[in-house]
Every structure is written in C-alpha cells, then in structure tokens.
Amino acid sequence: MRELTPDAARVRDALPAIAQMFSAGDLRWQARLREVSEWAERIEDPYSRDDARMRVALMQHHALLHAGDVAGARSQLDVAESCLERLGAFVAEDDARRRHADQEWVLVFTRAQLDQAVGDFERAAELGQRCLDLAPDTLDPAGRLRRSITLAAASALASEDFVGAVAGYERAVELFRREEPQGLSTVVIGLAQAYLMAGRLDDAERAAARAEGLAPAALEEQLALRQVRAQIGMLRQHEGSAAGLAAYADSVDERASARHRDLAAHARVAALPVDASLVQARQA
C-alpha cells in the first residue's frame, strides 16, 4: 500500500486535535487549521497532496456547515470528493482498497449529513444506505456500522419518523454501550430527542439524565442536552421551566452552531422549536 509522505502524515495527525478543539468550542482551531492547510498545499507528491487536501477540505466543510454556510460547506465537500476520485487511481492492493472504501464512507456519510441539514431527507436516506453497504469493507467495519445506524436514526428523526428514530437510536445506544462507551453520550442525547418527539416524556427524561451522567465534553452535545431538558420542562409545565429555557438560550454564544443560534433566538421569546400540542397528542 502506498505510504504518505512525512508532510502528509503530519497533516493527518494534526487534524484530530483540531477537530477536538472545534468540538470543545476552542476558537484557536481556526488559526491551527489555516496552518495545516498551508502544509497540505506545499506537498509535492500527488497522492499525498490529495490525501492531505481531502482531509483539510472535510474539516473546513464541517466548520462551514456549523456556521450555517451551506454553499461553502458544499464547495469544500466537492473538493474532497475530487481528491478521492484522483486517489482511486492508486488503489491496487487489498489494504489500499479498504482504505479507499473507508475514505469513500467518510465522504458519503458527510454528504448525507449535509443533505439532512438542508432538508433533503430522501437523498440523505439513500446515502445512509450506501454507508451501511460500504461499512463492511472499510478499515473499521464495526465503527462505521455504529455511525451508519446513528445516521439513519438521525434521518428518521429529521423526517418525523419518530418510531424509526427511537428504534434506530436504541440500537445505536446498545452498540456504543458494548463497543465504544466513550462515544455513548452523543447517541443517548439523540435517543432523548427521539423519545421527546415521540411524546414519551418519561423515557426522554431518563435518557437525558443518563446523558448528564456521561458528562458530554462537546459543546454541541451540552447545548443539545440543555435544549432537551428545557423542552421537557416546558411540556410538563414544571415550575421554573421558563428559566430552564432561558438558561439554554443564554448558554448559546458565537461558538455554537447556526442551528443552536437559531433555536436560542426562538427560545428567548419562549417559542419552543417543538410543537407542544403535537407532542401531547402523541402521549394520548
């Protein structure tokens, strides 16, 4: 299998730390990503340059989508896909094919998330199935399967298939519990959201409490958990529930995604992003 040059390996190894800073809301990730992007552009070997450019483009895609710049995010994903297409010319050995399939899985998964974000749920579901099909041939079949199932559950939730969302997240929670407990908080929060939208408030409350016990470190997870807690309180009409909603809104700052900034704006005028009458109807 063709090896990366030292500079390309340096790009590969630097990006997880940048992603961690980004996830934690540490704004230093911006300068660090610019620096790593410059490294990628200086690489002369075509294979290594495209590998590095693809990785940087994917990180830039996530950052732009987080900021609400859908067009910019789509453009960076197009760059990454072009790089992957050129990398395909170097695939020959079994290990190389597996690595290429893994890279393809990442791009298909990312494209599906983008389609979810812009409301193209049918296309997102098609790409989610492609992720499930690709998973066995990747470098991490079990890990890719867990995330493919989570993606399908998120697609179901976004398209208001609440029964499918609950079933998907319950399966994902069990897989993460057994195989990757350090990633459990994300899917437990997703399960709490699915229970909430399905009108199963007791289950939503238990899942939210479980997620709190897992102490999620990512800023977006913390905000999602506060949002779920505030919505449960409002739907139950708990004393102090309006204060919980205000606390969620006040916790959203410039580090948060465009989605949470939009939800916080609604929360500040006490307009929940969940239609309480629909949720109460589902409980009946």
Short mmCIF file of C-alpha atoms in Angstrom, two decimals:
data_model
loop_
_atom_site.label_atom_id
_atom_site.label_comp_id
_atom_site.label_asym_id
_atom_site.label_seq_id
_atom_site.Cartn_x
_atom_site.Cartn_y
_atom_site.Cartn_z
CA MET A 1 0.00 0.00 0.00
CA ARG A 2 1.34 3.40 -0.96
CA GLU A 3 2.59 5.36 2.03
CA LEU A 4 2.02 9.03 2.77
CA THR A 5 4.96 11.41 2.77
CA PRO A 6 6.02 12.76 6.18
CA ASP A 7 4.32 16.10 5.47
CA ALA A 8 1.03 14.41 4.55
CA ALA A 9 1.26 12.26 7.66
CA ARG A 10 1.78 15.43 9.68
CA VAL A 11 -1.45 16.87 8.24
CA ARG A 12 -3.30 13.62 9.02
CA ASP A 13 -2.01 13.54 12.58
CA ALA A 14 -2.74 17.23 13.29
CA LEU A 15 -6.40 17.23 12.25
CA PRO A 16 -7.87 15.13 15.10
CA ALA A 17 -6.57 17.65 17.64
CA ILE A 18 -8.07 20.49 15.58
CA ALA A 19 -11.40 18.64 15.48
CA GLN A 20 -11.24 18.23 19.25
CA MET A 21 -10.63 21.97 19.73
CA PHE A 22 -13.51 22.71 17.36
CA SER A 23 -15.83 20.35 19.21
CA ALA A 24 -14.92 21.89 22.57
CA GLY A 25 -15.54 25.44 21.30
CA ASP A 26 -11.86 26.39 21.48
CA LEU A 27 -11.58 29.12 18.84
CA ARG A 28 -7.86 28.50 18.38
CA TRP A 29 -8.84 25.75 15.93
CA GLN A 30 -9.22 28.39 13.20
CA ALA A 31 -5.61 29.51 13.15
CA ARG A 32 -4.40 25.95 13.53
CA LEU A 33 -6.48 24.78 10.55
CA ARG A 34 -5.09 27.59 8.39
CA GLU A 35 -1.58 26.48 9.29
CA VAL A 36 -2.28 22.83 8.47
CA SER A 37 -3.97 23.83 5.20
CA GLU A 38 -0.77 25.59 4.18
CA TRP A 39 1.19 22.40 4.89
CA ALA A 40 -1.13 20.46 2.58
CA GLU A 41 -0.68 22.89 -0.28
CA ARG A 42 3.12 22.59 -0.12
CA ILE A 43 3.14 18.80 -0.58
CA GLU A 44 4.60 17.80 -3.96
CA ASP A 45 3.74 14.08 -4.17
CA PRO A 46 0.31 13.90 -5.93
CA TYR A 47 -1.05 11.02 -3.85
CA SER A 48 -0.03 12.55 -0.55
CA ARG A 49 -1.18 16.03 -1.58
CA ASP A 50 -4.66 14.81 -2.48
CA ASP A 51 -4.92 12.81 0.74
CA ALA A 52 -3.97 15.88 2.78
CA ARG A 53 -6.21 18.24 0.79
CA MET A 54 -9.15 15.87 1.20
CA ARG A 55 -8.73 15.74 4.97
CA VAL A 56 -8.42 19.53 5.24
CA ALA A 57 -11.45 20.07 2.97
CA LEU A 58 -13.55 17.79 5.15
CA MET A 59 -12.61 19.74 8.27
CA GLN A 60 -13.38 23.02 6.51
CA HIS A 61 -16.71 21.57 5.37
CA HIS A 62 -17.73 20.75 8.94
CA ALA A 63 -16.70 24.21 10.14
CA LEU A 64 -18.64 25.99 7.40
CA LEU A 65 -21.76 23.87 7.90
CA HIS A 66 -21.53 24.54 11.64
CA ALA A 67 -21.51 28.25 10.84
CA GLY A 68 -24.55 27.91 8.58
CA ASP A 69 -22.67 28.46 5.31
CA VAL A 70 -24.26 25.63 3.30
CA ALA A 71 -22.86 26.76 -0.06
CA GLY A 72 -19.34 26.97 1.32
CA ALA A 73 -19.69 23.60 3.02
CA ARG A 74 -20.92 22.02 -0.21
CA SER A 75 -17.98 23.52 -2.11
CA GLN A 76 -15.45 22.02 0.32
CA LEU A 77 -17.16 18.64 0.09
CA ASP A 78 -16.87 18.84 -3.71
CA VAL A 79 -13.12 19.46 -3.29
CA ALA A 80 -12.81 16.42 -1.03
CA GLU A 81 -14.72 14.23 -3.49
CA SER A 82 -12.46 15.34 -6.36
CA CYS A 83 -9.42 14.41 -4.30
CA LEU A 84 -10.90 10.98 -3.54
CA GLU A 85 -11.58 10.37 -7.23
CA ARG A 86 -7.93 11.03 -8.05
CA LEU A 87 -6.79 8.86 -5.15
CA GLY A 88 -8.74 5.98 -6.68
CA ALA A 89 -6.12 5.71 -9.42
CA PHE A 90 -3.63 4.48 -6.82
CA VAL A 91 -5.82 1.65 -5.49
CA ALA A 92 -4.41 -1.79 -6.26
CA GLU A 93 -3.76 -3.92 -3.18
CA ASP A 94 -6.43 -5.16 -0.75
CA ASP A 95 -5.27 -2.83 2.03
CA ALA A 96 -5.41 0.12 -0.37
CA ARG A 97 -8.92 -0.83 -1.48
CA ARG A 98 -10.03 -1.00 2.14
CA ARG A 99 -8.53 2.41 2.87
CA HIS A 100 -10.19 3.84 -0.23
CA ALA A 101 -13.55 2.36 0.81
CA ASP A 102 -13.07 3.92 4.23
CA GLN A 103 -12.40 7.32 2.68
CA GLU A 104 -15.46 6.91 0.45
CA TRP A 105 -17.56 6.04 3.50
CA VAL A 106 -16.45 9.26 5.22
CA LEU A 107 -17.43 11.35 2.21
CA VAL A 108 -20.79 9.63 1.70
CA PHE A 109 -21.56 9.98 5.42
CA THR A 110 -20.63 13.66 5.30
CA ARG A 111 -22.75 14.25 2.20
CA ALA A 112 -25.71 12.58 3.93
CA GLN A 113 -25.31 14.88 6.93
CA LEU A 114 -25.30 17.88 4.60
CA ASP A 115 -28.47 16.67 2.88
CA GLN A 116 -30.09 16.26 6.30
CA ALA A 117 -29.13 19.81 7.20
CA VAL A 118 -30.75 21.26 4.07
CA GLY A 119 -33.89 19.12 4.38
CA ASP A 120 -33.28 16.64 1.55
CA PHE A 121 -34.24 13.66 3.69
CA GLU A 122 -34.87 11.27 0.80
CA ARG A 123 -31.36 11.78 -0.56
CA ALA A 124 -29.92 11.55 2.96
CA ALA A 125 -31.65 8.20 3.45
CA GLU A 126 -30.23 6.89 0.16
CA LEU A 127 -26.72 7.91 1.17
CA GLY A 128 -27.27 6.42 4.62
CA GLN A 129 -28.00 3.08 2.98
CA ARG A 130 -24.81 3.47 0.94
CA CYS A 131 -22.91 3.97 4.22
CA LEU A 132 -24.38 0.71 5.56
CA ASP A 133 -23.34 -1.06 2.36
CA LEU A 134 -19.79 0.32 2.48
CA ALA A 135 -19.18 -0.29 6.20
CA PRO A 136 -18.08 -3.97 5.99
CA ASP A 137 -15.28 -3.12 3.53
CA THR A 138 -13.79 -0.20 5.48
CA LEU A 139 -10.83 -0.10 7.85
CA ASP A 140 -13.21 -0.10 10.86
CA PRO A 141 -16.32 -2.11 9.90
CA ALA A 142 -17.89 -2.14 13.38
CA GLY A 143 -17.26 1.56 14.00
CA ARG A 144 -18.57 2.57 10.59
CA LEU A 145 -21.66 0.42 11.16
CA ARG A 146 -22.38 2.13 14.51
CA ARG A 147 -22.20 5.54 12.91
CA SER A 148 -24.25 4.47 9.89
CA ILE A 149 -27.03 3.30 12.21
CA THR A 150 -26.84 6.60 14.11
CA LEU A 151 -27.05 8.49 10.81
CA ALA A 152 -30.17 6.52 9.84
CA ALA A 153 -31.76 7.30 13.21
CA ALA A 154 -30.99 11.00 12.81
CA SER A 155 -32.51 10.94 9.31
CA ALA A 156 -35.65 9.30 10.67
CA LEU A 157 -35.90 11.93 13.42
CA ALA A 158 -35.43 14.80 10.99
CA SER A 159 -38.13 13.42 8.66
CA GLU A 160 -40.54 12.92 11.60
CA ASP A 161 -40.43 9.13 11.54
CA PHE A 162 -40.31 9.06 15.33
CA VAL A 163 -40.89 5.31 15.67
CA GLY A 164 -37.97 4.63 13.33
CA ALA A 165 -35.82 7.20 15.12
CA VAL A 166 -36.44 5.61 18.53
CA ALA A 167 -35.70 2.12 17.18
CA GLY A 168 -32.51 3.32 15.46
CA TYR A 169 -31.18 5.22 18.44
CA GLU A 170 -31.99 2.37 20.82
CA ARG A 171 -29.95 0.02 18.62
CA ALA A 172 -27.12 2.55 18.36
CA VAL A 173 -27.07 3.06 22.14
CA GLU A 174 -26.70 -0.67 22.71
CA LEU A 175 -23.86 -0.95 20.16
CA PHE A 176 -21.98 2.04 21.57
CA ARG A 177 -22.50 0.79 25.13
CA ARG A 178 -20.86 -2.53 24.28
CA GLU A 179 -18.25 -1.45 21.76
CA GLU A 180 -17.42 2.25 22.17
CA PRO A 181 -18.59 3.60 25.53
CA GLN A 182 -16.58 6.80 25.11
CA GLY A 183 -18.95 7.78 22.27
CA LEU A 184 -22.14 6.90 24.12
CA SER A 185 -23.23 10.38 25.16
CA THR A 186 -23.95 11.50 21.59
CA VAL A 187 -26.38 8.68 20.85
CA VAL A 188 -28.04 8.83 24.27
CA ILE A 189 -28.81 12.52 23.65
CA GLY A 190 -30.19 11.53 20.24
CA LEU A 191 -32.36 8.92 21.91
CA ALA A 192 -33.64 11.51 24.39
CA GLN A 193 -34.58 13.77 21.48
CA ALA A 194 -36.35 10.90 19.71
CA TYR A 195 -38.31 9.97 22.85
CA LEU A 196 -39.25 13.63 23.31
CA MET A 197 -40.58 13.98 19.77
CA ALA A 198 -42.45 10.67 20.07
CA GLY A 199 -44.24 12.02 23.15
CA ARG A 200 -42.51 9.60 25.53
CA LEU A 201 -41.56 12.22 28.11
CA ASP A 202 -40.72 9.80 30.95
CA ASP A 203 -38.30 7.95 28.67
CA ALA A 204 -36.90 11.24 27.40
CA GLU A 205 -36.26 12.39 30.96
CA ARG A 206 -34.50 9.14 31.85
CA ALA A 207 -32.34 9.31 28.73
CA ALA A 208 -31.43 12.94 29.44
CA ALA A 209 -30.43 12.02 33.00
CA ARG A 210 -28.31 9.19 31.64
CA ALA A 211 -26.62 11.58 29.19
CA GLU A 212 -25.87 14.02 32.00
CA GLY A 213 -24.19 11.21 33.90
CA LEU A 214 -21.93 10.61 30.91
CA ALA A 215 -20.71 14.24 31.13
CA PRO A 216 -20.52 15.10 27.41
CA ALA A 217 -17.49 17.24 26.60
CA ALA A 218 -18.51 18.55 23.17
CA LEU A 219 -20.17 21.97 23.21
CA GLU A 220 -22.90 20.94 20.74
CA GLU A 221 -23.78 17.93 22.91
CA GLN A 222 -24.01 20.12 26.01
CA LEU A 223 -26.32 22.54 24.19
CA ALA A 224 -28.48 19.72 22.79
CA LEU A 225 -28.86 18.26 26.26
CA ARG A 226 -29.84 21.63 27.76
CA GLN A 227 -32.35 22.08 24.95
CA VAL A 228 -33.95 18.67 25.60
CA ARG A 229 -34.13 19.38 29.33
CA ALA A 230 -35.77 22.76 28.70
CA GLN A 231 -38.30 21.27 26.29
CA ILE A 232 -39.24 18.50 28.72
CA GLY A 233 -39.76 21.09 31.46
CA MET A 234 -41.94 23.26 29.25
CA LEU A 235 -44.06 20.34 28.08
CA ARG A 236 -44.55 19.14 31.65
CA GLN A 237 -45.16 22.75 32.71
CA HIS A 238 -42.70 22.35 35.55
CA GLU A 239 -42.18 25.28 37.89
CA GLY A 240 -39.11 27.14 36.68
CA SER A 241 -39.30 25.59 33.21
CA ALA A 242 -39.20 29.00 31.54
CA ALA A 243 -35.99 29.69 33.44
CA GLY A 244 -34.56 26.44 32.06
CA LEU A 245 -35.37 27.56 28.54
CA ALA A 246 -33.77 30.94 29.18
CA ALA A 247 -30.68 29.23 30.61
CA TYR A 248 -30.37 27.18 27.44
CA ALA A 249 -30.66 30.33 25.29
CA ASP A 250 -28.10 32.18 27.41
CA SER A 251 -25.60 29.33 27.04
CA VAL A 252 -25.56 29.71 23.25
CA ASP A 253 -22.78 32.01 22.05
CA GLU A 254 -20.69 32.56 18.93
CA ARG A 255 -19.06 29.13 19.30
CA ALA A 256 -22.37 27.34 18.82
CA SER A 257 -23.66 26.04 15.51
CA ALA A 258 -26.03 28.09 13.38
CA ARG A 259 -28.78 25.63 14.31
CA HIS A 260 -28.44 26.28 18.04
CA ARG A 261 -28.14 30.03 17.50
CA ASP A 262 -31.44 29.91 15.62
CA LEU A 263 -33.11 27.77 18.30
CA ALA A 264 -31.83 30.09 21.01
CA ALA A 265 -33.41 33.05 19.25
CA HIS A 266 -36.77 31.25 19.38
CA ALA A 267 -36.20 30.25 22.98
CA ARG A 268 -35.58 33.83 24.01
CA VAL A 269 -39.15 34.68 23.04
CA ALA A 270 -40.41 31.43 24.62
CA ALA A 271 -41.22 29.86 21.23
CA LEU A 272 -40.22 26.21 21.51
CA PRO A 273 -38.94 24.52 18.32
CA VAL A 274 -41.23 21.61 19.31
CA ASP A 275 -44.99 21.97 18.87
CA ALA A 276 -46.22 21.13 22.37
CA SER A 277 -49.75 20.25 21.20
CA LEU A 278 -48.38 17.64 18.79
CA VAL A 279 -46.22 16.03 21.46
CA GLN A 280 -49.10 15.98 23.94
CA ALA A 281 -51.32 14.44 21.26
CA ARG A 282 -48.78 11.65 20.78
CA GLN A 283 -48.93 10.93 24.50
CA ALA A 284 -52.71 10.45 24.38
#
